[in-house]
mmCIF file with all atom_site columns, C-alpha atoms in Angstrom:
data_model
loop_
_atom_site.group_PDB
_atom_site.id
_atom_site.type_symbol
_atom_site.label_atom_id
_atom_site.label_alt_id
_atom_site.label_comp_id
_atom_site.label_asym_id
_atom_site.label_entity_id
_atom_site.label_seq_id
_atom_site.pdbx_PDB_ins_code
_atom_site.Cartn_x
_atom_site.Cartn_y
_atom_site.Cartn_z
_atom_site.occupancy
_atom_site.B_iso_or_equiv
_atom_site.pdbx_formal_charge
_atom_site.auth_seq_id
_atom_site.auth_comp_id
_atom_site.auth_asym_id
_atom_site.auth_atom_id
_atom_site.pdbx_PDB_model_num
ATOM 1   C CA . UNK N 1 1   ? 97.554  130.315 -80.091 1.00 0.00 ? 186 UNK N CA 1
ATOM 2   C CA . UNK N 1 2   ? 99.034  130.768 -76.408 1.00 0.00 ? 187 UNK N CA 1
ATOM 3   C CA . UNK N 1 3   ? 98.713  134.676 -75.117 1.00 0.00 ? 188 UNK N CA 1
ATOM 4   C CA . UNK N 1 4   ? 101.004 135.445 -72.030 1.00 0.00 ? 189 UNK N CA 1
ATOM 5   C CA . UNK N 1 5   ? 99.419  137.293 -69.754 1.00 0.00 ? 190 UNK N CA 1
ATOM 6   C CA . UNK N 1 6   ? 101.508 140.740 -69.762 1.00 0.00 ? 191 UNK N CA 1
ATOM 7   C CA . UNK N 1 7   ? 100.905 141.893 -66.697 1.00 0.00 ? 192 UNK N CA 1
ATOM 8   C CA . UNK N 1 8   ? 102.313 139.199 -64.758 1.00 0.00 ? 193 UNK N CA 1
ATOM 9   C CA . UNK N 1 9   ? 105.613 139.252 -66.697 1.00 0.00 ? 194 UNK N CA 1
ATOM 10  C CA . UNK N 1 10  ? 105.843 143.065 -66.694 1.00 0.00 ? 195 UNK N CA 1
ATOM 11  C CA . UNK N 1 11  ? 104.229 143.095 -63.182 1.00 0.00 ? 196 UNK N CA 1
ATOM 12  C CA . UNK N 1 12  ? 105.647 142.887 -59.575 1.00 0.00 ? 197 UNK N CA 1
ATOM 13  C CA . UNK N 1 13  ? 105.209 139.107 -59.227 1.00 0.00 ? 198 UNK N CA 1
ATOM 14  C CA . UNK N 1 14  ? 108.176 138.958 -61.520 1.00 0.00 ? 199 UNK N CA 1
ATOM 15  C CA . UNK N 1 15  ? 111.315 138.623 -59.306 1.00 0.00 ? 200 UNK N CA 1
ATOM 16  C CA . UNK N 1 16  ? 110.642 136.867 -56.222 1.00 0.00 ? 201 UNK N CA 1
ATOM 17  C CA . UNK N 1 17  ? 111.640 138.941 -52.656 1.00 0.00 ? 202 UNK N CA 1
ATOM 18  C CA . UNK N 1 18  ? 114.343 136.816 -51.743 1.00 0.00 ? 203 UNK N CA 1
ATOM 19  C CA . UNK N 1 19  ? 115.691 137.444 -55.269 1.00 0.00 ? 204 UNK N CA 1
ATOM 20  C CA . UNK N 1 20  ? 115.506 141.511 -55.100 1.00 0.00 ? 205 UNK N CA 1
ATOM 21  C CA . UNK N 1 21  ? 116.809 141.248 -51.232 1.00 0.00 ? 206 UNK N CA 1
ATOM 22  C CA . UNK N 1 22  ? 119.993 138.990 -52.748 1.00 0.00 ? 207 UNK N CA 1
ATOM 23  C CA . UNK N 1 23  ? 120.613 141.480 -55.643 1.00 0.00 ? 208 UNK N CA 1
ATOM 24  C CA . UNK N 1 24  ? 120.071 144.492 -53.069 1.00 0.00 ? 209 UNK N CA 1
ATOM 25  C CA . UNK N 1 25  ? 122.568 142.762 -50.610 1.00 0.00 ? 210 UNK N CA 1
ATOM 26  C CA . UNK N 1 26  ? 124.949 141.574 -53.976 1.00 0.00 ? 211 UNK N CA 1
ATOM 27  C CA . UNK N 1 27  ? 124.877 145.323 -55.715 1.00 0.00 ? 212 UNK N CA 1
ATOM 28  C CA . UNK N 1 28  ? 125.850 146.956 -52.442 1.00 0.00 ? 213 UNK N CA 1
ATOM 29  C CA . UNK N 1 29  ? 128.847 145.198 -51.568 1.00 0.00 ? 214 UNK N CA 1
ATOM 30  C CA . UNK N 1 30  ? 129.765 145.320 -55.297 1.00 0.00 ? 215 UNK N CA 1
ATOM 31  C CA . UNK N 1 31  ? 129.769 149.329 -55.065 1.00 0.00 ? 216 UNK N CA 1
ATOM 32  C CA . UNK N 1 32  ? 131.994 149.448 -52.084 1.00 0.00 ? 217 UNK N CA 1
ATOM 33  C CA . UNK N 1 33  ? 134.240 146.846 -53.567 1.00 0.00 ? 218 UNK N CA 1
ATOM 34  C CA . UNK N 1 34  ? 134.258 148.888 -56.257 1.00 0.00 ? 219 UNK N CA 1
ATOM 35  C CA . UNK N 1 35  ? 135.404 151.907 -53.970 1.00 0.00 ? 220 UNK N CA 1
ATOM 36  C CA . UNK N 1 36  ? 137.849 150.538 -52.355 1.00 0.00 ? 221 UNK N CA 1
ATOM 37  C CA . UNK N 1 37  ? 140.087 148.431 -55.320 1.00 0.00 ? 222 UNK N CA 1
ATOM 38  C CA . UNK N 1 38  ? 139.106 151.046 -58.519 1.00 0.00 ? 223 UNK N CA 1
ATOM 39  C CA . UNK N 1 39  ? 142.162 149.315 -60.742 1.00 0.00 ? 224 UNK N CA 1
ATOM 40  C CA . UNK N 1 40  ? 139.639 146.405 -61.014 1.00 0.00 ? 225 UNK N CA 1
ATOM 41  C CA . UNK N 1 41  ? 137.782 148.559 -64.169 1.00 0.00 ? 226 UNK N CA 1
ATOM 42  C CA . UNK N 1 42  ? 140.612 151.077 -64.387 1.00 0.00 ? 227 UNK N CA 1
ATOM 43  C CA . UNK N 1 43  ? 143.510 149.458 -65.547 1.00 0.00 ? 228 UNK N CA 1
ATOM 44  C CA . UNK N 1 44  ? 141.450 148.197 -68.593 1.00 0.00 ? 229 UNK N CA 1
ATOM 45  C CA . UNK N 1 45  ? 141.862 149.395 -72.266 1.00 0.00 ? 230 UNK N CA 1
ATOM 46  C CA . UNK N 1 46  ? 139.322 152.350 -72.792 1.00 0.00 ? 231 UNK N CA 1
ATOM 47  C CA . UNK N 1 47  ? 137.008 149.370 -74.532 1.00 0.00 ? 232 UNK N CA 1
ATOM 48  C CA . UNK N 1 48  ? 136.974 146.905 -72.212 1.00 0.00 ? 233 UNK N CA 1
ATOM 49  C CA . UNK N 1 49  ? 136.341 149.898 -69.168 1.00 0.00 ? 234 UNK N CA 1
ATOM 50  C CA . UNK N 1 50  ? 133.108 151.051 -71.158 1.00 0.00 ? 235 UNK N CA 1
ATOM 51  C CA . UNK N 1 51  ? 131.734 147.542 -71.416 1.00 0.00 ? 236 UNK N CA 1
ATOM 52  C CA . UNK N 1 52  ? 132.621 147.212 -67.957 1.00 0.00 ? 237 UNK N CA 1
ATOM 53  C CA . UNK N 1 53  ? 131.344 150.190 -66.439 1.00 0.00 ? 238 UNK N CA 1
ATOM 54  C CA . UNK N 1 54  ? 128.023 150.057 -68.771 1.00 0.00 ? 239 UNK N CA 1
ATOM 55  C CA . UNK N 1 55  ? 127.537 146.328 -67.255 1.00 0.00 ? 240 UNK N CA 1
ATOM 56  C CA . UNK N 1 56  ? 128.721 147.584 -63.889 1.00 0.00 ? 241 UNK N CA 1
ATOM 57  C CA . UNK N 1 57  ? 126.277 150.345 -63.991 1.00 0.00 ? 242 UNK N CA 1
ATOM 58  C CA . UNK N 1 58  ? 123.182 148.363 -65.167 1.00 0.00 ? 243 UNK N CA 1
ATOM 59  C CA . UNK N 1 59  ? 123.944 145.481 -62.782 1.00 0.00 ? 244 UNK N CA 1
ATOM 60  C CA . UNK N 1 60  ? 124.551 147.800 -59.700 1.00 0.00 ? 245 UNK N CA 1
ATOM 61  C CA . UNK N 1 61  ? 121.899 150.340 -60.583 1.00 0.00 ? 246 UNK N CA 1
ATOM 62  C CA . UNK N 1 62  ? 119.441 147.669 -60.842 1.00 0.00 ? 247 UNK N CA 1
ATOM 63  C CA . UNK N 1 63  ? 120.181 145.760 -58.206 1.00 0.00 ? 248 UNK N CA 1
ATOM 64  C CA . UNK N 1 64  ? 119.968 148.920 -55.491 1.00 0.00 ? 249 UNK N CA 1
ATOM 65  C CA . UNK N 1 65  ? 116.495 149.366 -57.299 1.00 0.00 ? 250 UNK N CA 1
ATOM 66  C CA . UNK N 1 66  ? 115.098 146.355 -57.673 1.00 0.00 ? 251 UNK N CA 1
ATOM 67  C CA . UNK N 1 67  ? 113.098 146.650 -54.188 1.00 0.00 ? 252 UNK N CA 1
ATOM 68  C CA . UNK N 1 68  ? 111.230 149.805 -55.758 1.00 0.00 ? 253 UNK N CA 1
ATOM 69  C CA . UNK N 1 69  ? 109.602 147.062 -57.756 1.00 0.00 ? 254 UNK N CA 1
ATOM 70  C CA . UNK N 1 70  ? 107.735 145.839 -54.560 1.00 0.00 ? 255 UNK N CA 1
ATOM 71  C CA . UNK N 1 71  ? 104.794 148.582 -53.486 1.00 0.00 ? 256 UNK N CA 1
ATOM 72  C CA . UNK N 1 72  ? 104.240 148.901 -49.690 1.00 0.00 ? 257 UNK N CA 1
ATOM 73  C CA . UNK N 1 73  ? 100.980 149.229 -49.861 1.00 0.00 ? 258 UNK N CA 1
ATOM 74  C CA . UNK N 1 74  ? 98.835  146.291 -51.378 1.00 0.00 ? 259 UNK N CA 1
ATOM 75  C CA . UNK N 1 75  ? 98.262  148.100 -54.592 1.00 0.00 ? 260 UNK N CA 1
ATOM 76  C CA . UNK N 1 76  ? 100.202 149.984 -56.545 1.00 0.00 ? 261 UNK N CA 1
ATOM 77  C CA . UNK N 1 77  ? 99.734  153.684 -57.176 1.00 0.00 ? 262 UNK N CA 1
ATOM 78  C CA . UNK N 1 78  ? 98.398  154.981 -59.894 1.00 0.00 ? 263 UNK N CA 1
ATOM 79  C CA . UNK N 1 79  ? 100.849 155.237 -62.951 1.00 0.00 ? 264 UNK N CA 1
ATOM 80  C CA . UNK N 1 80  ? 103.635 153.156 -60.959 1.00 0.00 ? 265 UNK N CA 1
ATOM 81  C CA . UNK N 1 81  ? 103.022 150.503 -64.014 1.00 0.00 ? 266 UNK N CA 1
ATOM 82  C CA . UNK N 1 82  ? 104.049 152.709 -66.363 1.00 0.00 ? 267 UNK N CA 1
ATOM 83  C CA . UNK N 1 83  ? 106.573 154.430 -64.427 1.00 0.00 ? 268 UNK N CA 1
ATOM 84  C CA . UNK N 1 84  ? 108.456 151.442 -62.895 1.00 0.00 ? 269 UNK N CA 1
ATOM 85  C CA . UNK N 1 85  ? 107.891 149.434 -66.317 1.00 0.00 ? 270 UNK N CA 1
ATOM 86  C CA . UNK N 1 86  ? 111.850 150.103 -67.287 1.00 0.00 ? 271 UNK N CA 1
ATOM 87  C CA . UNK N 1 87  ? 112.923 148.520 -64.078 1.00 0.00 ? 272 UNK N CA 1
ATOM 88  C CA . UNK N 1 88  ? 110.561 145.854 -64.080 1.00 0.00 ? 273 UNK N CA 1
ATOM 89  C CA . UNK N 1 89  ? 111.958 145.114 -67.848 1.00 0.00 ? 274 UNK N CA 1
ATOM 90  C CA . UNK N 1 90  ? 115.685 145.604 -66.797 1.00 0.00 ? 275 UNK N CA 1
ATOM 91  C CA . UNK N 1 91  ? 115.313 143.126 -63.812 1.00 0.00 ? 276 UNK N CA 1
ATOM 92  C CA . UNK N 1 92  ? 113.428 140.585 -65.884 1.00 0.00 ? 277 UNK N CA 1
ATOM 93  C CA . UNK N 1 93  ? 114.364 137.086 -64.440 1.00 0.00 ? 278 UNK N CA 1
ATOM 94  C CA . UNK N 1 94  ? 116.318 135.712 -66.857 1.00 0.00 ? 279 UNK N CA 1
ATOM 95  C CA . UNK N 1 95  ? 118.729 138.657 -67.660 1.00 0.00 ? 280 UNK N CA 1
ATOM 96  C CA . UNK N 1 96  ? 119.287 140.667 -64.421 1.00 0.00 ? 281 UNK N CA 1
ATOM 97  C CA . UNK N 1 97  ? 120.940 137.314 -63.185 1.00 0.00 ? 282 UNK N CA 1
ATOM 98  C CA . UNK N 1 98  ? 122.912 136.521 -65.567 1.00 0.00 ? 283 UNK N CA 1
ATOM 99  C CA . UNK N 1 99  ? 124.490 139.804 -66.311 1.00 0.00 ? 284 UNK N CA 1
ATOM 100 C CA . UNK N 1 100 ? 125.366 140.114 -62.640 1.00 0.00 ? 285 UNK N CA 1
ATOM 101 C CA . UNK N 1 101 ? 126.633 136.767 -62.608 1.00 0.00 ? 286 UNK N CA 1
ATOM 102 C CA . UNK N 1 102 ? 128.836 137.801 -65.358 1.00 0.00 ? 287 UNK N CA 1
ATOM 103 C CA . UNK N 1 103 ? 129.532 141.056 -63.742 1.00 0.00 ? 288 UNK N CA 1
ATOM 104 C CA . UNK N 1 104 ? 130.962 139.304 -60.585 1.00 0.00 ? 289 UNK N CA 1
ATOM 105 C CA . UNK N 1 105 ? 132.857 136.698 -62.728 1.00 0.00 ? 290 UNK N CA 1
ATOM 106 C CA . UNK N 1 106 ? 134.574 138.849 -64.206 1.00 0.00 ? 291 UNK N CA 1
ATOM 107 C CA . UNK N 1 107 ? 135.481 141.126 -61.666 1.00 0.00 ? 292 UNK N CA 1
ATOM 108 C CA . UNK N 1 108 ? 137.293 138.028 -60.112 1.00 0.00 ? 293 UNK N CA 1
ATOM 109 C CA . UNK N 1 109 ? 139.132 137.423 -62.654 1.00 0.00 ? 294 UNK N CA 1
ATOM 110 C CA . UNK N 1 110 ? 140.336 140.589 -63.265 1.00 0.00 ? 295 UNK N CA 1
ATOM 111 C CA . UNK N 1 111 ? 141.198 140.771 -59.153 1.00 0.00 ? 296 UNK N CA 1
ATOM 112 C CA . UNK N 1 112 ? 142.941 136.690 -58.831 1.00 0.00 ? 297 UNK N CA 1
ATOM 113 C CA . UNK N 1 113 ? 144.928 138.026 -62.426 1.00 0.00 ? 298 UNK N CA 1
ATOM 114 C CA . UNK N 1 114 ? 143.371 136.044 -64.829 1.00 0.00 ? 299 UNK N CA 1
ATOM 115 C CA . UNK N 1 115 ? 142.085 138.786 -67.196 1.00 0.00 ? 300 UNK N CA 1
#
C-alpha cells in the first residue's frame, strides 16, 4: 500500500509561484471586468446568476488569495497549517484551474452572445 505524503499535497509546495502570480494577475482583471460590464451575470435567470456568482466568487476569491499560501519568511508560523488549510484545499491543482477556466469560458460566451 502507497501512503501520500499529506503535507506536501496540503502544503505550500502545492501550486507553483508562477501559477498563484497567473491566478493573482487572472482574478484581478476578472473583478474589474466584472465592474465595468455587470449584465455579464445579471441578465441571467436567478439560477444560472447563483451558479455564476458562487463560481465567480470561489474563482476570484481564490485567486486574489492564493499568494497568502506562500509564507515570507522560510517557515511558516505557527498554526498557518491549520489556518490556511481551506485555501490550500480550495486552490488544489487540479480544481482551482479548471473552475477558472470554466469561469472565463463562460463569461465569453455570455459577452460574444453565445449563452
Amino acid at each position: 500500500m502507497i501512503r501520500r505524503n499529506r503535507s506536501r499535497w496540503l502544503g505550500v509546495s502545492n501550486v507553483p509561484w508562477g501559477m498563484a502570480a497567473l491566478a493573482l494577475g487572472a482574478s484581478a482583471l476578472l473583478a474589474v471586468w466584472l465592474l465595468l460590464e455587470p449584465w455579464l451575470i445579471s441578465g441571467l435567470t436567478l439560477p444560472a446568476r447563483v451558479l455564476m456568482v458562487g463560481l465567480g466568487l470561489w474563482v476570484v476569491g481564490v485567486g486574489l488569495a492564493l499568494p497568502l499560501c506562500y509564507p515570507l519568511v522560510t517557515a511558516p508560523p505557527v498554526g498557518a497549517s491549520r489556518m490556511l488549510m481551506w485555501l490550500r484545499r480550495a486552490s488544489a491543482v487540479p480544481w482551482y484551474p479548471l473552475a477558472l477556466a470554466t469561469f472565463v469560458t463562460l463569461l465569453l460566451a455570455r459577452y460574444i452572445g453565445v449563452i
